[in-house]
Short mmCIF file of C-alpha atoms in Angstrom, two decimals:
data_model
loop_
_atom_site.label_atom_id
_atom_site.label_comp_id
_atom_site.label_asym_id
_atom_site.label_seq_id
_atom_site.Cartn_x
_atom_site.Cartn_y
_atom_site.Cartn_z
CA MET A 1331 -6.04 -12.77 11.64
CA SER A 1332 -3.66 -15.32 13.09
CA THR A 1333 -1.84 -14.43 16.28
CA THR A 1334 1.22 -15.47 18.21
CA THR A 1335 1.86 -15.34 21.93
CA SER A 1336 -0.19 -12.80 23.89
CA PRO A 1337 0.01 -11.98 27.61
CA LEU A 1338 -3.50 -13.29 28.33
CA SER A 1339 -4.67 -16.76 27.35
CA ILE A 1340 -7.44 -16.87 24.78
CA ASN A 1341 -9.28 -19.16 27.22
CA ALA A 1342 -10.18 -16.00 29.13
CA PHE A 1343 -11.70 -14.35 26.07
CA PRO A 1344 -15.25 -15.78 26.41
CA ALA A 1345 -15.56 -14.11 29.82
CA TRP A 1346 -14.41 -10.76 28.38
CA ALA A 1347 -16.84 -11.18 25.47
CA ARG A 1348 -19.80 -11.87 27.76
CA LEU A 1349 -18.93 -8.93 29.97
CA ASN A 1350 -18.85 -6.60 26.96
CA ASP A 1351 -21.87 -8.05 25.14
CA VAL A 1352 -19.97 -9.59 22.23
CA GLN A 1353 -22.34 -12.23 20.87
CA PHE A 1354 -21.16 -15.40 19.10
CA ASP A 1355 -23.89 -17.31 17.25
CA THR A 1356 -22.89 -20.95 16.65
CA THR A 1357 -19.26 -19.84 16.27
CA GLN A 1358 -16.24 -19.73 18.54
CA LEU A 1359 -12.58 -18.78 18.52
CA ALA A 1360 -10.24 -21.74 18.14
CA GLU A 1361 -6.85 -22.73 16.77
CA THR A 1362 -6.92 -23.32 13.01
CA GLU A 1363 -4.56 -25.28 10.81
CA GLY A 1364 -1.68 -23.11 9.64
CA LYS A 1365 -3.32 -19.82 10.62
CA GLY A 1366 -3.25 -19.76 14.39
CA LEU A 1367 -6.36 -18.40 16.06
CA GLY A 1368 -9.52 -18.06 13.97
CA LEU A 1369 -13.31 -18.22 14.02
CA VAL A 1370 -14.84 -21.66 13.49
CA ALA A 1371 -18.41 -22.92 13.25
CA LYS A 1372 -19.76 -24.99 16.13
CA ASP A 1373 -22.45 -26.52 13.92
CA SER A 1374 -23.19 -26.64 10.21
CA LEU A 1375 -24.23 -23.24 8.83
CA THR A 1376 -26.14 -22.47 5.67
CA THR A 1377 -28.36 -19.84 4.07
CA ARG A 1378 -31.43 -20.41 1.96
CA THR A 1379 -30.89 -17.56 -0.48
CA THR A 1380 -28.36 -17.50 -3.31
CA THR A 1381 -27.52 -14.01 -4.57
CA THR A 1382 -24.73 -12.18 -6.28
CA THR A 1383 -22.20 -10.86 -3.78
CA THR A 1384 -20.00 -7.85 -4.15
CA THR A 1385 -16.91 -6.64 -2.37
CA THR A 1386 -15.66 -3.09 -2.56
CA THR A 1387 -11.98 -2.75 -1.80
CA ALA A 1388 -11.30 -0.24 0.94
CA THR A 1389 -9.04 2.62 0.00
CA THR A 1390 -8.13 5.30 2.48
CA ALA A 1391 -5.56 8.02 2.60
CA THR A 1392 -2.47 7.45 4.68
CA THR A 1393 0.52 9.43 5.66
CA ALA A 1394 2.98 6.61 6.06
CA PRO A 1395 5.31 5.77 4.64
CA THR A 1396 5.80 9.22 3.14
CA THR A 1397 8.70 9.66 0.75
CA THR A 1398 9.24 10.84 -2.78
CA THR A 1399 11.32 7.84 -3.76
CA ALA A 1400 9.84 4.89 -1.91
CA THR A 1401 6.45 3.45 -2.67
CA ALA A 1402 4.72 1.54 0.09
CA PRO A 1403 1.52 -0.35 0.12
CA THR A 1404 -1.39 1.31 1.80
CA ASP A 1405 -1.14 0.81 5.49
CA VAL A 1406 -4.54 1.67 6.92
CA ALA A 1407 -7.99 0.22 6.52
CA ASN A 1408 -6.52 -2.68 4.62
CA VAL A 1409 -9.49 -5.01 5.00
CA SER A 1410 -12.27 -4.49 2.50
CA THR A 1411 -15.55 -2.82 3.22
CA GLN A 1412 -17.82 -5.72 2.47
CA GLY A 1413 -21.43 -6.12 1.52
CA ASN A 1414 -23.80 -8.31 -0.37
CA GLY A 1415 -26.57 -7.92 -2.85
CA ASP A 1416 -30.19 -8.71 -2.03
CA VAL A 1417 -29.80 -10.95 1.00
CA GLY A 1418 -33.45 -11.93 0.91
CA GLU A 1419 -34.72 -13.85 3.93
CA ASN A 1420 -33.09 -13.65 7.34
CA PRO A 1421 -29.33 -13.33 6.79
CA ARG A 1422 -27.40 -15.55 9.22
CA THR A 1423 -25.56 -13.46 11.81
CA LEU A 1424 -22.45 -15.19 13.17
CA LEU A 1425 -20.94 -12.50 15.37
CA ARG A 1426 -22.20 -9.20 16.80
CA ILE A 1427 -20.02 -6.48 18.34
CA PRO A 1428 -21.67 -3.46 20.04
CA HIS A 1429 -20.89 0.07 18.89
CA ASP A 1430 -19.12 1.10 22.10
CA LEU A 1431 -16.36 -1.46 21.47
CA VAL A 1432 -15.54 -0.16 17.98
CA LEU A 1433 -12.26 1.78 18.16
CA SER A 1434 -12.62 4.63 15.67
CA ALA A 1435 -11.72 8.31 15.50
CA ALA A 1436 -14.98 9.15 17.27
CA ALA A 1437 -14.25 6.60 20.01
CA VAL A 1438 -10.83 8.15 20.66
CA LYS A 1439 -12.44 11.59 21.02
CA GLU A 1440 -15.04 10.19 23.41
CA TYR A 1441 -12.30 8.64 25.53
CA ALA A 1442 -10.47 11.99 25.58
CA ASN A 1443 -13.63 13.59 26.97
CA VAL A 1444 -13.60 11.07 29.82
CA ASP A 1445 -9.88 11.12 30.62
CA GLN A 1446 -8.29 14.53 31.09
CA ASN A 1447 -4.73 13.24 30.85
CA PHE A 1448 -5.37 11.55 27.52
CA ARG A 1449 -7.05 14.70 26.27
CA GLN A 1450 -3.84 16.62 27.00
CA LEU A 1451 -1.79 14.02 25.13
CA LEU A 1452 -4.14 14.19 22.16
CA GLU A 1453 -3.94 17.99 22.10
CA VAL A 1454 -0.15 18.15 22.04
CA ALA A 1455 0.77 15.02 20.09
CA GLY A 1456 -2.36 13.88 18.28
CA GLN A 1457 -5.04 15.12 15.90
CA GLN A 1458 -2.85 14.35 12.87
CA SER A 1459 -4.81 11.43 11.42
CA THR A 1460 -7.19 8.69 12.51
CA ARG A 1461 -4.32 6.23 12.39
CA HIS A 1462 -2.11 8.35 14.63
CA ASP A 1463 -4.84 9.01 17.22
CA ILE A 1464 -5.79 5.33 17.43
CA MET A 1465 -2.13 4.43 17.82
CA LEU A 1466 -1.85 6.86 20.76
CA TYR A 1467 -4.85 5.13 22.32
CA LEU A 1468 -3.35 1.68 21.73
CA MET A 1469 0.04 2.76 23.06
CA THR A 1470 -1.58 4.11 26.23
CA HIS A 1471 -3.50 0.92 26.93
CA LEU A 1472 -0.54 -1.25 25.98
CA ILE A 1473 1.64 0.46 28.58
CA MET A 1474 -1.12 0.33 31.18
CA SER A 1475 -1.89 -3.34 30.59
CA THR A 1476 1.61 -4.72 30.28
CA ARG A 1477 3.61 -2.55 32.66
CA GLY A 1478 1.28 -2.73 35.63
CA HIS A 1479 0.32 0.96 35.59
CA THR A 1480 -3.03 0.88 37.36
CA GLY A 1481 -4.66 2.73 40.21
CA PRO A 1482 -5.22 6.46 40.63
CA ARG A 1483 -2.23 7.44 38.49
CA GLY A 1484 -3.40 5.37 35.53
CA CYS A 1485 -5.66 6.46 32.72
CA ALA A 1486 -9.35 5.64 32.76
CA SER A 1487 -9.89 1.98 32.00
CA SER A 1488 -12.00 0.79 29.08
CA PRO A 1489 -12.80 -2.59 27.51
CA TRP A 1490 -9.68 -2.12 25.40
CA THR A 1491 -7.52 -2.03 28.55
CA GLU A 1492 -8.15 -5.76 28.85
CA TYR A 1493 -8.59 -6.53 25.16
CA VAL A 1494 -5.05 -5.52 24.26
CA LYS A 1495 -3.90 -8.32 26.56
CA PHE A 1496 -5.33 -10.80 24.05
CA LEU A 1497 -3.46 -9.25 21.15
CA PRO A 1498 -0.15 -10.78 20.01
CA ARG A 1499 3.15 -9.15 20.89
CA PHE A 1500 4.60 -10.21 17.55
CA ILE A 1501 2.88 -9.91 14.19
CA PRO A 1502 4.87 -11.31 11.24
CA ILE A 1503 4.78 -8.12 9.17
CA PRO A 1504 8.19 -6.88 7.96
CA THR A 1505 8.36 -3.86 10.30
CA MET A 1506 8.54 -6.34 13.17
CA TRP A 1507 11.14 -8.58 11.56
CA ALA A 1508 14.68 -8.63 12.92
CA GLU A 1509 17.43 -6.94 10.90
CA ASP A 1510 18.66 -10.24 9.43
CA GLU A 1511 15.09 -11.08 8.44
CA ARG A 1512 14.51 -7.71 6.78
CA ALA A 1513 17.62 -8.32 4.69
CA LEU A 1514 15.69 -11.12 2.98
CA LEU A 1515 13.59 -8.46 1.25
CA GLN A 1516 16.52 -6.75 -0.46
CA GLY A 1517 15.77 -6.34 -4.14
CA THR A 1518 12.01 -6.67 -3.73
CA SER A 1519 9.48 -3.88 -4.11
CA LEU A 1520 9.20 -3.83 -0.31
CA GLU A 1521 12.84 -2.93 0.31
CA ALA A 1522 12.45 0.83 -0.14
CA ALA A 1523 8.92 0.83 1.28
CA LEU A 1524 10.04 -0.95 4.45
CA GLU A 1525 12.96 1.40 4.96
CA ALA A 1526 10.66 4.39 4.52
CA LYS A 1527 8.08 2.95 6.91
CA LEU A 1528 10.60 2.29 9.66
CA SER A 1529 11.99 5.82 9.25
CA THR A 1530 8.47 7.20 9.56
CA LEU A 1531 7.78 5.17 12.70
CA THR A 1532 11.04 6.32 14.27
CA ARG A 1533 10.25 9.94 13.46
CA GLU A 1534 6.73 9.61 14.88
CA PHE A 1535 8.01 8.02 18.09
CA ASP A 1536 10.68 10.68 18.59
CA ASP A 1537 8.08 13.38 17.97
CA LEU A 1538 5.73 11.80 20.52
CA ARG A 1539 8.50 11.68 23.10
CA GLU A 1540 9.51 15.29 22.51
CA LYS A 1541 5.96 16.64 22.74
CA SER A 1542 4.71 14.55 25.66
CA SER A 1543 7.79 14.78 27.90
CA ALA A 1544 6.67 18.24 28.98
CA LEU A 1545 3.45 16.76 30.41
CA ALA A 1546 4.14 15.50 33.93
CA PHE A 1547 1.68 12.61 33.79
CA TRP A 1548 2.95 11.27 30.49
CA ASN A 1549 6.58 11.84 31.31
CA SER A 1550 6.05 9.67 34.38
CA LEU A 1551 4.06 7.00 32.56
CA PHE A 1552 6.13 6.77 29.38
CA TRP A 1553 9.59 8.23 29.72
CA GLU A 1554 11.05 8.49 33.25
CA LYS A 1555 11.95 4.81 33.27
CA ASP A 1556 11.88 4.34 29.49
CA THR A 1557 8.69 2.36 29.95
CA ALA A 1558 7.48 3.15 26.44
CA THR A 1559 9.85 2.11 23.67
CA ARG A 1560 10.11 2.49 19.93
CA GLN A 1561 9.19 -1.19 19.65
CA ASP A 1562 5.91 -0.47 21.45
CA TRP A 1563 5.08 2.17 18.84
CA ILE A 1564 5.97 -0.27 16.05
CA LEU A 1565 3.68 -2.85 17.69
CA ALA A 1566 0.81 -0.35 17.89
CA ASP A 1567 1.28 0.39 14.20
CA ALA A 1568 1.33 -3.34 13.42
CA TRP A 1569 -1.91 -3.87 15.32
CA TYR A 1570 -3.53 -1.02 13.47
CA ARG A 1571 -2.39 -1.97 9.98
CA SER A 1572 -3.13 -5.67 10.30
CA ARG A 1573 -6.50 -5.31 12.06
CA CYS A 1574 -8.05 -2.07 10.86
CA LEU A 1575 -11.24 -2.15 8.81
CA GLU A 1576 -13.02 0.56 6.89
CA LEU A 1577 -16.63 0.79 8.00
CA PRO A 1578 -19.24 2.72 6.01
CA ARG A 1579 -20.18 5.07 8.86
CA ALA A 1580 -17.46 4.74 11.50
CA GLY A 1581 -14.63 4.98 8.96
CA ASP A 1582 -11.26 3.44 9.78
CA ALA A 1583 -11.76 1.34 12.89
CA MET A 1584 -10.59 -1.66 14.88
CA VAL A 1585 -13.28 -4.14 15.94
CA PRO A 1586 -12.58 -6.62 18.76
CA ALA A 1587 -13.25 -10.29 17.96
CA LEU A 1588 -13.91 -9.51 14.29
CA ASP A 1589 -10.20 -8.75 13.91
CA MET A 1590 -9.50 -12.38 14.79
CA VAL A 1591 -11.33 -13.67 11.70
CA ASN A 1592 -8.86 -14.89 9.08
CA HIS A 1593 -8.59 -14.14 5.37
CA SER A 1594 -9.49 -16.41 2.50
CA HIS A 1595 -9.53 -15.94 -1.24
CA ARG A 1596 -12.94 -17.64 -1.08
CA PRO A 1597 -14.53 -16.03 2.00
CA THR A 1598 -17.60 -17.50 3.64
CA ALA A 1599 -18.74 -14.38 5.53
CA TYR A 1600 -18.85 -10.60 5.26
CA TYR A 1601 -19.25 -7.79 7.79
CA GLU A 1602 -21.27 -4.61 7.94
CA GLU A 1603 -22.64 -2.07 10.42
CA ASP A 1604 -26.11 -2.63 11.83
CA ASP A 1605 -28.82 -0.05 12.53
CA GLN A 1606 -27.30 0.64 15.96
CA ASP A 1607 -23.82 1.28 14.53
CA GLY A 1608 -22.58 -2.00 15.89
CA VAL A 1609 -20.73 -4.44 13.62
CA VAL A 1610 -22.10 -7.81 12.56
CA LEU A 1611 -20.50 -10.74 10.76
CA ILE A 1612 -22.92 -12.42 8.36
CA LEU A 1613 -22.76 -15.69 6.46
CA ARG A 1614 -22.57 -15.08 2.73
CA PRO A 1615 -25.70 -16.06 0.78
CA GLY A 1616 -25.51 -19.50 -0.77
CA VAL A 1617 -22.56 -20.57 1.39
CA GLU A 1618 -22.41 -23.72 3.52
CA VAL A 1619 -20.00 -24.10 6.43
CA THR A 1620 -19.77 -27.44 8.21
CA GLY A 1621 -19.24 -27.84 11.93
CA GLY A 1622 -15.59 -27.29 12.86
CA GLU A 1623 -14.86 -25.48 9.59
CA GLU A 1624 -13.29 -22.03 9.70
CA VAL A 1625 -15.36 -18.93 8.91
CA THR A 1626 -13.37 -16.43 6.82
CA ILE A 1627 -13.58 -12.97 5.29
CA THR A 1628 -11.50 -11.33 2.58
CA TYR A 1629 -8.84 -8.75 3.36
CA GLY A 1630 -9.01 -7.49 -0.22
CA GLU A 1631 -9.24 -9.50 -3.41
CA ALA A 1632 -6.99 -7.27 -5.52
CA LYS A 1633 -4.08 -6.76 -3.12
CA SER A 1634 -0.63 -7.64 -4.38
CA ALA A 1635 1.67 -10.09 -2.62
CA ALA A 1636 3.77 -7.17 -1.36
CA GLU A 1637 0.71 -5.45 0.11
CA MET A 1638 -0.44 -8.62 1.85
CA LEU A 1639 2.97 -9.26 3.35
CA PHE A 1640 3.47 -5.61 4.31
CA SER A 1641 0.12 -5.32 6.11
CA TYR A 1642 -0.73 -8.84 7.28
CA GLY A 1643 2.48 -10.84 7.34
CA PHE A 1644 1.55 -13.51 4.81
CA ILE A 1645 1.07 -14.02 1.08
CA ASP A 1646 -2.13 -15.62 -0.15
CA PRO A 1647 -1.02 -18.49 -2.43
CA ASP A 1648 -4.45 -18.54 -4.10
CA SER A 1649 -4.46 -14.88 -5.04
CA ALA A 1650 -4.59 -14.05 -8.73
CA ALA A 1651 -3.05 -10.61 -8.16
CA HIS A 1652 0.46 -10.96 -9.61
CA GLU A 1653 1.71 -7.41 -9.58
CA LEU A 1654 4.20 -5.05 -8.03
CA VAL A 1655 4.74 -1.33 -7.76
CA LEU A 1656 8.18 0.25 -8.15
CA PRO A 1657 9.21 3.79 -7.19
CA LEU A 1658 10.15 5.96 -10.14
CA ASP A 1659 12.72 8.71 -9.61
CA SER A 1660 12.86 11.85 -11.71
CA MET A 1661 15.91 12.28 -13.93
CA PRO A 1662 18.78 13.68 -11.82
CA ASP A 1663 19.88 16.16 -14.50
CA ASP A 1664 16.38 17.39 -15.33
CA PRO A 1665 16.17 21.14 -14.54
CA LEU A 1666 12.39 20.76 -14.29
CA GLY A 1667 12.56 17.70 -12.04
CA LYS A 1668 11.45 19.37 -8.79
CA ALA A 1669 8.69 21.29 -10.53
CA LYS A 1670 7.40 18.07 -12.10
CA LEU A 1671 7.29 16.30 -8.74
CA HIS A 1672 5.41 19.23 -7.23
CA ALA A 1673 2.90 19.38 -10.08
CA PHE A 1674 2.33 15.62 -10.13
CA GLU A 1675 0.95 15.55 -6.56
CA GLY A 1676 1.54 11.88 -5.88
CA ARG A 1677 4.17 9.19 -5.67
CA PRO A 1678 5.80 8.54 -9.05
CA THR A 1679 5.51 4.81 -9.63
CA LEU A 1680 5.48 2.04 -12.18
CA LYS A 1681 2.78 -0.59 -11.67
CA LEU A 1682 3.30 -3.96 -13.33
CA SER A 1683 0.51 -6.54 -13.52
CA ARG A 1684 0.60 -10.04 -14.97
CA THR A 1685 -2.74 -11.55 -15.94
CA ASP A 1686 -3.97 -14.31 -18.23
CA ALA A 1687 -4.20 -11.65 -20.94
CA GLY A 1688 -0.50 -10.85 -20.58
CA LEU A 1689 1.52 -8.07 -18.98
CA GLN A 1690 0.11 -4.63 -18.28
CA TRP A 1691 2.00 -1.62 -17.01
CA SER A 1692 0.92 1.83 -15.85
CA SER A 1693 3.11 4.84 -15.09
CA PRO A 1694 1.47 8.26 -15.57
CA PHE A 1695 4.55 10.05 -14.22
CA ALA A 1696 6.81 8.44 -16.83
CA TYR A 1697 4.99 10.29 -19.62
CA PHE A 1698 5.36 13.54 -17.67
CA MET A 1699 9.02 13.11 -16.73
CA CYS A 1700 10.09 12.36 -20.32
CA LEU A 1701 8.88 15.71 -21.65
CA ASN A 1702 11.03 18.85 -21.76
CA GLU A 1703 10.89 22.52 -22.61
CA GLU A 1704 11.95 21.76 -26.20
CA ASP A 1705 8.83 19.60 -26.53
CA GLY A 1706 6.47 22.32 -25.39
CA LEU A 1707 6.38 21.73 -21.63
CA ASP A 1708 6.55 24.81 -19.46
CA PHE A 1709 5.89 26.06 -15.94
CA GLY A 1710 4.78 29.46 -14.74
CA VAL A 1711 4.04 31.14 -11.42
CA LEU A 1712 0.69 32.87 -10.98
CA GLN A 1713 0.12 35.34 -8.16
CA ASP A 1714 -3.50 35.86 -7.13
CA THR A 1715 -5.08 38.95 -5.57
CA ASP A 1716 -4.20 37.71 -2.07
CA GLY A 1717 -0.54 37.49 -2.95
CA GLU A 1718 -0.52 33.69 -2.99
CA ARG A 1719 1.77 32.20 -5.62
CA GLN A 1720 0.69 29.13 -7.57
CA LEU A 1721 2.73 26.90 -9.85
CA ARG A 1722 1.01 26.51 -13.23
CA LEU A 1723 1.71 23.76 -15.75
CA PHE A 1724 1.56 24.36 -19.52
CA TRP A 1725 1.66 21.99 -22.48
CA GLN A 1726 1.83 23.47 -25.99
CA GLU A 1727 0.96 26.84 -24.38
CA GLU A 1728 -2.26 25.41 -22.91
CA ASP A 1729 -2.75 25.55 -19.13
CA VAL A 1730 -3.00 21.93 -17.99
CA THR A 1731 -2.49 22.52 -14.26
CA GLY A 1732 -3.98 19.63 -12.32
CA ARG A 1733 -3.65 17.27 -15.28
CA ALA A 1734 -0.09 16.05 -14.78
CA HIS A 1735 -1.41 12.46 -14.61
CA GLU A 1736 -2.88 12.77 -18.13
CA PHE A 1737 0.15 13.22 -20.37
CA GLU A 1738 -0.32 9.86 -22.05
CA THR A 1739 -3.49 11.42 -23.45
CA LEU A 1740 -2.20 14.98 -23.79
CA ILE A 1741 0.61 13.97 -26.17
CA GLU A 1742 -1.83 12.36 -28.61
CA GLY A 1743 -1.70 14.04 -31.99
CA HIS A 1744 1.71 15.60 -31.39
CA PRO A 1745 4.14 15.11 -34.33
CA LEU A 1746 6.60 13.41 -31.96
CA GLN A 1747 4.06 11.33 -30.06
CA GLN A 1748 5.81 8.05 -30.88
CA VAL A 1749 9.16 9.53 -29.91
CA PHE A 1750 7.75 10.50 -26.51
CA LYS A 1751 6.48 6.95 -26.06
CA LEU A 1752 9.90 5.59 -26.97
CA ARG A 1753 11.46 7.70 -24.23
CA VAL A 1754 8.94 6.31 -21.73
CA VAL A 1755 9.62 2.72 -22.74
CA ALA A 1756 13.38 3.29 -22.49
CA VAL A 1757 13.11 4.77 -19.00
CA LEU A 1758 10.87 1.99 -17.73
CA HIS A 1759 12.99 -0.72 -19.34
CA GLU A 1760 16.03 0.58 -17.49
CA LEU A 1761 14.07 0.68 -14.21
CA VAL A 1762 12.78 -2.88 -14.60
CA SER A 1763 16.17 -4.26 -15.67
CA THR A 1764 17.90 -2.63 -12.70
CA GLN A 1765 15.28 -3.97 -10.29
CA LEU A 1766 15.53 -7.46 -11.74
CA MET A 1767 19.31 -7.43 -11.42
CA HIS A 1768 19.03 -6.23 -7.82
CA LEU A 1769 16.47 -8.93 -7.04
CA GLY A 1770 18.79 -11.56 -8.46
CA SER A 1771 21.36 -10.93 -5.75
CA ASP A 1772 22.35 -13.85 -3.54
CA PHE A 1773 19.43 -15.49 -1.74
CA SER A 1774 20.70 -18.89 -0.73
CA LEU A 1775 18.71 -21.10 1.60
CA ASP A 1776 21.94 -22.93 2.43
CA GLN A 1777 23.46 -19.70 3.72
CA LEU A 1778 20.33 -19.00 5.77
CA GLU A 1779 20.26 -22.41 7.41
CA PRO A 1780 22.73 -21.55 10.24
CA LEU A 1781 20.74 -18.40 11.01
CA ARG A 1782 17.51 -20.39 11.02
CA ARG A 1783 18.91 -23.04 13.36
CA SER A 1784 20.20 -20.40 15.75
CA GLY A 1785 16.83 -18.63 15.79
CA GLN A 1786 18.16 -15.41 14.25
CA VAL A 1787 15.90 -15.84 11.21
CA ARG A 1788 12.42 -17.30 11.58
CA GLU A 1789 11.17 -19.95 9.18
CA GLU A 1790 7.99 -18.01 8.41
CA CYS A 1791 10.05 -14.98 7.35
CA ILE A 1792 12.19 -17.11 5.04
CA ARG A 1793 9.10 -18.62 3.41
CA ALA A 1794 7.35 -15.28 3.00
CA ALA A 1795 10.40 -13.52 1.55
CA GLY A 1796 11.09 -16.43 -0.79
CA ALA A 1797 7.52 -16.42 -2.09
CA LEU A 1798 7.63 -12.67 -2.69
CA ARG A 1799 10.97 -12.83 -4.48
CA GLU A 1800 9.81 -15.65 -6.74
CA LEU A 1801 6.57 -13.90 -7.69
CA GLU A 1802 8.18 -10.51 -8.33
CA ALA A 1803 11.02 -12.04 -10.35
CA SER A 1804 8.52 -13.72 -12.67
CA VAL A 1805 6.67 -10.43 -13.24
CA LEU A 1806 9.88 -8.46 -13.77
CA GLU A 1807 11.27 -10.98 -16.25
CA ILE A 1808 8.17 -10.76 -18.41
CA ALA A 1809 8.10 -6.97 -18.07
CA ALA A 1810 11.72 -6.67 -19.19
CA GLU A 1811 11.02 -8.82 -22.24
CA ARG A 1812 7.91 -6.89 -23.24
CA LEU A 1813 9.49 -3.47 -22.75
CA ASP A 1814 12.54 -4.58 -24.71
CA GLU A 1815 10.29 -5.67 -27.56
CA GLN A 1816 8.46 -2.34 -27.48
CA ALA A 1817 11.72 -0.38 -27.43
CA LEU A 1818 13.10 -2.24 -30.45
CA PHE A 1819 9.86 -1.89 -32.35
CA ARG A 1820 9.59 1.82 -31.71
CA GLN A 1821 13.28 2.52 -32.28
CA HIS A 1822 13.46 0.80 -35.66
CA GLY A 1823 9.91 1.17 -36.91
CA GLN A 1824 7.33 3.91 -36.87
CA VAL A 1825 9.29 6.11 -34.49
CA ALA A 1826 12.26 6.34 -36.81
CA ASP A 1827 10.02 7.37 -39.70
CA GLN A 1828 8.24 9.92 -37.54
CA LEU A 1829 11.47 11.32 -36.13
CA MET A 1830 13.10 11.76 -39.50
CA THR A 1831 9.93 13.24 -41.00
CA SER A 1832 9.61 15.76 -38.18
CA ILE A 1833 13.26 16.83 -38.33
CA TRP A 1834 13.18 17.13 -42.13
CA HIS A 1835 10.05 19.28 -41.82
CA LEU A 1836 11.65 21.48 -39.17
CA GLN A 1837 14.82 22.01 -41.23
CA THR A 1838 13.31 22.36 -44.73
CA GLY A 1839 9.68 23.25 -44.24
CA ILE A 1840 8.72 20.28 -46.45
CA ASP A 1841 6.06 17.90 -45.12
CA LEU A 1842 7.13 14.48 -46.40
CA LEU A 1843 3.88 12.89 -45.24
CA SER A 1844 2.06 14.81 -47.96
CA PHE A 1845 4.19 13.19 -50.69
CA PRO A 1846 2.83 10.32 -52.82
CA ILE A 1847 3.51 6.84 -51.43
CA GLY A 1848 6.10 6.14 -54.11
CA TRP A 1849 8.35 8.97 -52.98
CA LEU A 1850 11.33 8.31 -50.74
CA ARG A 1851 10.55 7.83 -47.05
CA PRO A 1852 12.69 9.53 -44.36
CA ARG A 1853 14.93 6.57 -43.53
CA GLN A 1854 15.85 6.28 -47.20
CA MET A 1855 17.28 9.81 -47.04
CA LEU A 1856 19.43 9.42 -43.95
CA GLY A 1857 22.48 10.46 -45.91
CA ASP A 1858 21.15 14.01 -45.86
CA PHE A 1859 20.94 14.01 -42.06
CA PRO A 1860 23.67 14.40 -39.46
CA ARG A 1861 25.03 11.05 -38.32
CA PHE A 1862 23.71 11.44 -34.76
CA LEU A 1863 20.10 11.40 -36.00
CA THR A 1864 20.15 7.89 -37.50
CA PRO A 1865 18.05 5.28 -35.69
CA SER A 1866 21.10 3.04 -35.22
CA ILE A 1867 22.33 5.46 -32.57
CA PRO A 1868 21.18 4.68 -28.98
CA LEU A 1869 17.97 6.18 -27.61
CA LYS A 1870 19.63 9.17 -25.96
CA LEU A 1871 20.49 10.87 -29.26
CA THR A 1872 21.54 14.28 -28.05
CA LYS A 1873 21.09 16.35 -24.95
CA ARG A 1874 19.45 19.01 -27.06
CA LEU A 1875 16.73 16.74 -28.47
CA ARG A 1876 16.46 14.65 -25.26
CA ILE A 1877 15.20 11.59 -27.11
#
């Protein structure tokens, strides 16, 4: 990816690459237009075979940001695991990185076996996740390389001790933006996610300091003179999130040199592991790259603008992924709210996507949160033979534990199915309308101009935030219109009939749906019903019915 200022000039990189057996084949690192550093072809490149290519988007579990109310984009292994179909004759290798340079979970453990001090740090403050262990490794080498900690009191050196000197000290992802720059994201889907991420990073750094201060070596290296700072930890996280790949065998890993290859919506190369567990960059079949042209990969074809900005610091203008994800809170007065969150086992969200086919939305938790005890939802506690207590979920007296994501399907066939869907639409419409109103708060370029001139707000942050706000506003506006249409249709159409029919049946025992078509329908008999049950009343009819 593109880089900004680093302590060591990129002119020194070829020497490091030769020393560590990184092989460039008719390619080299050079400045690219609008992207900073990238990989370019020395000569024209082509392949003789044309095949169908495939890209599988990498998805890995992550612990940050972790919150029940904020939804953040995935922040590890954000570049796709890439491959091709039948490559046929002699695929063109552009770059080869040996296995011992790949920074993975296994590599961190191997380093701990070599360096006793790092092993102690890993034992007391690590072994939480691959991300966390790699960040400890990066933090260690960052401090060693930039603070002059060498000699007998330093950790064992590795190729990464020098490589981190080539890495930028600023990456334009929002966690590294200044406070005034982060304010540009207010009202976007990244606002809550960014706040949660920064809180997580602060908590992780404080935890690292508390646990490692008791170790004499690390107290001297990191803390006695405040050598290691929270900003260093944020930088290590930024390196990891913006440069980490998911490899088929090595898993989440950082790969020197390959992490300098930029993204394109129309990539010309892909990467994979070779038979020696090294990593190779290969020209895509059927692709031609002229001399001086940039060689690119894809960081993920289906990533939203928010995900791209959150992890890489830019928004791909050519991406067709126009979507956003909003956090969805449980109802504050719901007595089953905490139990629902526990049973759901995931972040409650609303995903909105705009495509050529129109707007699509998905929110499994919304169907769950809009159901109540009166509808047939229940919880129970089961105690097994070992004394362990388990929360069980029931719907219509059937045990549906582990199926909390399936209530859109589970409510099918219920007499009040359309009423349940009306509740969902009402909840989501309110969420979207609130978000749209929040996004519409003041964002004036004229007001930002003094901050830009004084250097308090960077131009690239203004452009990125503006692009995100514009895209998300367009999706939210369409979503609000579509949900409003659905709410009106359900409130005054089939739902009203179904609601009146169900209530009449409950009160009289008479099933109106079995009557001949010519008989009166429910809404023609509203005079026999209490006033609060008429469809002209707002969606929240009564607390008892919870409609």
